[in-house]
């Protein structure tokens, strides 16, 4: 503490507040030199005092020093450096794709004009760009829990904000809602109680957007196992999201004028198959009770 006191005094001893009236003030250079010398002294004295303490204090010092080091948080318990792997993948992309298609990527840097919008689940196993071969600039994408589209009446969300931008600004021509097997969000929906007061998590408060799909599933598949019911609800919720898209006037108008087409897709993780269908607007309707009906066309199965 004596060294610390000396260091502090060395900064202010020549300052106007410590000098008699009429004496010269310390030059700016001296003040700056003293200030620059203060911090290292403080650090050295602080660590010196800690290092001569008891063993428990020394252990605490070790933890303290460690906390201020830049940690490599990318390493897993197995020792694999994921960020290093990402770096190599990025450099490979830059070398083998970016430079090979330099003009294309430079044009993308100026503007985007995707024709497709994809709404998919946040599940790490479902990567639309990978499984469908979507390229940069082709698709405007939203990913959320259970690939849901809430109806307009439910208020603002990141999903309908992205919808507004994609449809009104980018003027995409297709919206594809992609669901998948073994969806944890749908399983949460099927397990949760219908009572509003029983919702205890953010997930439950989100997946309730597909409550109509749950009710329809329960009505038609009461005799089936829970897993089978979930499978049914996974597809039912896609169709419910498709109908919910029509609750947005600026979407419904473009669909009616055939400027925008809405599609559903279902990815089976286990069998690696994909179903695709298109909404038949003329045969579909959303009513005030949120029941509505949907009609599809161009149903295909990719296996």
Coordinates of C-alpha atoms in Angstrom, one line a residue:
X1 CA 0.0 0.0 0.0
X2 CA 3.0 2.3 0.6
X3 CA 4.1 1.9 -3.0
X4 CA 0.5 2.5 -4.2
X5 CA 0.3 5.7 -2.1
X6 CA 3.6 6.9 -3.4
X7 CA 2.4 6.3 -7.0
X8 CA -0.8 8.2 -6.4
X9 CA 1.1 11.1 -4.7
X10 CA 3.5 11.2 -7.7
X11 CA 0.6 11.9 -10.0
X12 CA -1.0 14.8 -8.0
X13 CA 1.9 16.3 -6.1
X14 CA 2.5 18.9 -8.8
X15 CA -1.1 19.5 -9.7
X16 CA -2.8 22.9 -9.1
X17 CA -4.8 21.6 -6.2
X18 CA -1.7 20.6 -4.3
X19 CA 0.4 23.7 -5.0
X20 CA 0.4 27.0 -3.2
X21 CA -1.2 29.9 -5.1
X22 CA 1.1 31.4 -7.6
X23 CA 3.4 28.2 -8.1
X24 CA 3.8 26.6 -11.5
X25 CA 1.6 23.7 -12.4
X26 CA 3.1 20.4 -13.5
X27 CA 3.6 20.3 -17.2
X28 CA 1.2 18.2 -19.2
X29 CA 4.0 15.8 -20.2
X30 CA 4.8 15.1 -16.6
X31 CA 1.2 14.3 -15.7
X32 CA 0.9 12.0 -18.7
X33 CA 4.1 10.2 -17.8
X34 CA 3.0 9.8 -14.2
X35 CA -0.4 8.5 -15.2
X36 CA 1.1 6.0 -17.6
X37 CA 3.3 4.8 -14.8
X38 CA 0.5 4.4 -12.3
X39 CA -1.3 1.4 -13.7
X40 CA 1.7 -1.0 -14.0
X41 CA 2.7 -0.1 -10.4
X42 CA -0.8 -0.8 -9.2
X43 CA -0.9 -4.2 -11.0
X44 CA 2.5 -5.3 -9.8
X45 CA 1.8 -4.4 -6.2
X46 CA -1.6 -5.9 -6.3
X47 CA -0.4 -9.3 -7.6
X48 CA 2.7 -9.2 -5.4
X49 CA 0.5 -8.8 -2.3
X50 CA -1.8 -11.6 -3.4
X51 CA 1.1 -14.0 -4.3
X52 CA 2.4 -13.8 -0.8
X53 CA -0.9 -14.7 0.8
X54 CA -2.1 -18.0 2.0
X55 CA -2.6 -21.0 -0.3
X56 CA -6.3 -20.4 -0.5
X57 CA -5.7 -16.9 -1.6
X58 CA -3.2 -18.1 -4.2
X59 CA -5.8 -20.5 -5.6
X60 CA -8.3 -17.6 -5.8
X61 CA -5.6 -15.6 -7.6
X62 CA -5.2 -18.4 -10.2
X63 CA -8.9 -18.4 -10.8
X64 CA -8.9 -14.6 -11.1
X65 CA -6.1 -14.6 -13.6
X66 CA -7.8 -17.3 -15.6
X67 CA -11.1 -15.4 -15.8
X68 CA -9.3 -12.5 -17.4
X69 CA -7.6 -14.5 -20.1
X70 CA -9.1 -14.9 -23.5
X71 CA -10.6 -18.3 -23.4
X72 CA -11.0 -20.7 -26.3
X73 CA -14.7 -21.3 -25.7
X74 CA -14.9 -23.3 -29.0
X75 CA -13.2 -26.4 -27.6
X76 CA -15.5 -29.2 -26.6
X77 CA -14.9 -31.7 -23.9
X78 CA -13.4 -34.0 -26.6
X79 CA -10.8 -31.4 -27.4
X80 CA -12.1 -30.6 -30.9
X81 CA -11.8 -26.9 -31.8
X82 CA -15.0 -26.2 -33.6
X83 CA -14.1 -22.7 -34.5
X84 CA -10.9 -23.9 -36.1
X85 CA -13.0 -26.3 -38.1
X86 CA -15.4 -23.5 -39.0
X87 CA -12.4 -21.4 -40.1
X88 CA -11.2 -24.2 -42.4
X89 CA -14.7 -24.6 -43.9
X90 CA -15.0 -20.9 -44.5
X91 CA -11.6 -20.7 -46.2
X92 CA -12.6 -23.7 -48.3
X93 CA -15.8 -21.9 -49.3
X94 CA -13.9 -18.7 -50.1
X95 CA -11.4 -20.6 -52.3
X96 CA -13.7 -23.1 -54.0
X97 CA -17.0 -21.2 -54.3
X98 CA -16.6 -17.5 -53.6
X99 CA -13.7 -16.9 -56.0
X100 CA -15.1 -19.4 -58.5
X101 CA -18.4 -17.4 -58.6
X102 CA -16.9 -14.0 -57.8
X103 CA -19.2 -12.0 -60.0
X104 CA -22.3 -13.7 -58.6
X105 CA -21.2 -13.0 -55.0
X106 CA -20.3 -9.4 -55.7
X107 CA -23.7 -8.8 -57.2
X108 CA -25.3 -10.3 -54.1
X109 CA -23.3 -7.9 -52.0
X110 CA -25.2 -5.1 -53.6
X111 CA -28.7 -6.5 -53.5
X112 CA -30.9 -9.6 -53.1
X113 CA -33.9 -10.7 -55.2
X114 CA -34.9 -14.2 -54.0
X115 CA -37.9 -15.8 -55.6
X116 CA -38.5 -18.2 -52.7
X117 CA -39.1 -17.8 -49.0
X118 CA -38.7 -20.8 -46.7
X119 CA -40.1 -21.1 -43.2
X120 CA -38.5 -24.1 -41.5
X121 CA -37.9 -25.5 -38.0
X122 CA -34.9 -24.4 -35.9
X123 CA -34.0 -28.1 -35.3
X124 CA -30.3 -28.6 -36.1
X125 CA -31.0 -31.7 -38.1
X126 CA -33.2 -29.8 -40.6
X127 CA -31.0 -27.6 -42.8
X128 CA -33.0 -26.5 -45.9
X129 CA -30.0 -25.0 -47.6
X130 CA -28.2 -28.3 -47.3
X131 CA -30.9 -30.9 -48.0
X132 CA -32.5 -28.9 -50.8
X133 CA -29.3 -27.5 -52.2
X134 CA -30.4 -23.9 -51.8
X135 CA -27.7 -21.4 -52.9
X136 CA -26.9 -17.9 -51.5
X137 CA -29.4 -15.3 -52.8
X138 CA -32.0 -17.9 -53.8
X139 CA -34.1 -18.1 -50.7
X140 CA -35.2 -15.7 -47.9
X141 CA -35.4 -17.9 -44.8
X142 CA -37.1 -17.9 -41.4
X143 CA -36.4 -20.6 -38.8
X144 CA -38.3 -21.0 -35.6
X145 CA -39.5 -23.7 -33.2
X146 CA -41.8 -26.1 -35.1
X147 CA -41.8 -23.9 -38.3
X148 CA -45.0 -22.0 -37.3
X149 CA -46.7 -19.0 -38.8
X150 CA -48.9 -17.3 -36.2
X151 CA -52.2 -15.7 -37.5
X152 CA -52.2 -12.0 -38.0
X153 CA -54.5 -11.4 -34.9
X154 CA -51.8 -12.8 -32.6
X155 CA -49.7 -9.6 -33.1
X156 CA -46.2 -8.8 -34.1
X157 CA -43.4 -11.5 -34.1
X158 CA -40.1 -12.0 -35.8
X159 CA -41.8 -14.4 -38.2
X160 CA -44.5 -12.0 -39.5
X161 CA -41.9 -9.2 -39.6
X162 CA -39.8 -11.3 -42.0
X163 CA -42.9 -12.2 -43.9
X164 CA -43.8 -8.6 -44.4
X165 CA -40.3 -7.8 -45.7
X166 CA -40.1 -10.8 -48.0
X167 CA -43.6 -10.3 -49.5
X168 CA -43.9 -6.6 -49.7
X169 CA -40.3 -5.5 -50.3
X170 CA -38.6 -8.5 -51.9
X171 CA -41.8 -9.6 -53.6
X172 CA -41.0 -13.3 -53.4
X173 CA -43.1 -15.5 -55.6
X174 CA -43.2 -18.6 -53.4
X175 CA -43.5 -19.4 -49.7
X176 CA -42.5 -22.9 -48.6
X177 CA -43.3 -24.1 -45.1
X178 CA -41.2 -27.1 -44.2
X179 CA -42.0 -29.4 -41.3
X180 CA -40.2 -32.6 -40.3
X181 CA -40.4 -35.8 -38.4
X182 CA -39.5 -36.1 -34.7
X183 CA -40.2 -32.4 -34.1
X184 CA -39.7 -31.5 -30.4
X185 CA -41.9 -28.4 -30.7
X186 CA -44.9 -30.5 -31.9
X187 CA -44.2 -33.0 -29.1
X188 CA -44.4 -30.1 -26.6
X189 CA -47.6 -29.0 -28.2
X190 CA -49.2 -32.4 -27.9
X191 CA -48.1 -32.8 -24.3
X192 CA -49.2 -29.4 -23.0
X193 CA -52.4 -28.8 -21.2
X194 CA -55.1 -26.8 -22.9
X195 CA -55.5 -24.5 -19.9
X196 CA -53.9 -21.2 -20.5
X197 CA -52.8 -20.9 -16.9
X198 CA -50.8 -24.1 -17.2
X199 CA -48.3 -22.7 -19.7
X200 CA -45.0 -22.4 -18.0
X201 CA -42.4 -22.0 -20.7
X202 CA -41.7 -19.8 -23.6
X203 CA -41.8 -22.8 -25.9
X204 CA -45.4 -23.6 -24.8
X205 CA -46.5 -20.0 -25.3
X206 CA -45.1 -20.2 -28.8
X207 CA -46.3 -23.6 -30.0
X208 CA -49.8 -22.8 -28.9
X209 CA -49.9 -21.0 -32.3
X210 CA -50.6 -24.5 -33.7
X211 CA -53.4 -25.3 -31.2
X212 CA -55.9 -25.8 -34.0
X213 CA -53.6 -28.5 -35.6
X214 CA -53.5 -30.2 -32.2
X215 CA -57.3 -30.2 -31.8
X216 CA -57.8 -31.6 -35.3
X217 CA -55.1 -34.3 -34.6
X218 CA -56.8 -35.3 -31.3
X219 CA -60.1 -35.5 -33.0
X220 CA -59.0 -37.7 -35.9
X221 CA -56.3 -39.9 -34.2
X222 CA -57.5 -40.5 -30.7
X223 CA -57.1 -44.3 -31.3
X224 CA -53.4 -43.9 -32.3
X225 CA -50.2 -43.9 -30.2
X226 CA -48.7 -40.6 -29.0
X227 CA -45.8 -40.9 -31.6
X228 CA -48.3 -41.5 -34.4
X229 CA -50.4 -38.5 -33.2
X230 CA -47.3 -36.4 -33.3
X231 CA -46.5 -37.5 -36.8
X232 CA -50.0 -36.5 -37.9
X233 CA -49.8 -33.2 -36.1
X234 CA -46.4 -32.4 -37.7
X235 CA -48.1 -32.4 -41.1
X236 CA -51.4 -30.8 -39.8
X237 CA -49.4 -27.9 -38.3
X238 CA -47.8 -27.2 -41.7
X239 CA -51.3 -26.8 -43.3
X240 CA -52.4 -24.7 -40.4
X241 CA -49.4 -22.4 -40.9
X242 CA -50.3 -22.3 -44.6
X243 CA -53.8 -21.2 -43.8
X244 CA -52.5 -18.7 -41.3
X245 CA -50.5 -17.0 -44.1
X246 CA -53.9 -16.1 -45.7
X247 CA -54.8 -14.1 -42.6
X248 CA -52.4 -11.4 -43.8
X249 CA -54.2 -9.3 -46.3
X250 CA -51.1 -8.4 -48.3
X251 CA -50.3 -12.1 -48.7
X252 CA -53.9 -13.2 -49.4
X253 CA -54.2 -10.5 -52.1
X254 CA -51.0 -11.7 -53.9
X255 CA -52.1 -15.3 -53.7
X256 CA -55.5 -14.4 -55.1
X257 CA -53.9 -12.6 -58.0
X258 CA -51.5 -15.6 -58.5
X259 CA -48.5 -13.5 -57.9
X260 CA -47.6 -15.6 -54.9
X261 CA -47.9 -19.3 -54.3
X262 CA -47.8 -21.2 -51.0
X263 CA -46.4 -24.6 -50.5
X264 CA -46.0 -27.2 -47.8
X265 CA -43.1 -29.6 -47.4
X266 CA -42.3 -32.5 -45.0
X267 CA -38.9 -33.9 -44.4
X268 CA -38.7 -37.5 -42.9
X269 CA -35.4 -37.6 -41.0
X270 CA -35.2 -41.4 -40.7
X271 CA -36.0 -42.4 -44.2
X272 CA -34.7 -39.3 -46.0
X273 CA -37.8 -38.6 -48.0
X274 CA -39.5 -35.3 -48.8
X275 CA -43.2 -34.5 -49.5
X276 CA -44.2 -31.4 -51.2
X277 CA -47.6 -29.9 -52.0
X278 CA -49.1 -26.6 -53.0
X279 CA -52.1 -24.8 -51.6
X280 CA -55.2 -24.7 -53.8
X281 CA -56.3 -21.2 -52.9
X282 CA -59.8 -21.5 -54.6
X283 CA -60.6 -24.6 -52.4
X284 CA -59.3 -23.1 -49.2
X285 CA -60.8 -20.8 -46.6
X286 CA -60.0 -19.4 -43.2
X287 CA -63.0 -18.6 -41.0
X288 CA -63.3 -16.5 -37.9
X289 CA -63.3 -19.6 -35.7
X290 CA -59.8 -20.5 -37.0
X291 CA -61.1 -23.8 -38.2
X292 CA -61.1 -23.2 -41.9
X293 CA -60.4 -25.7 -44.6
X294 CA -57.5 -26.2 -46.9
X295 CA -57.2 -27.8 -50.3
X296 CA -53.9 -28.9 -51.9
X297 CA -52.7 -29.7 -55.3
X298 CA -49.4 -30.8 -57.0
X299 CA -48.7 -33.3 -54.2
X300 CA -45.4 -35.1 -54.8
X301 CA -43.2 -37.5 -52.9
X302 CA -39.4 -37.4 -53.3
X303 CA -37.6 -40.6 -52.2

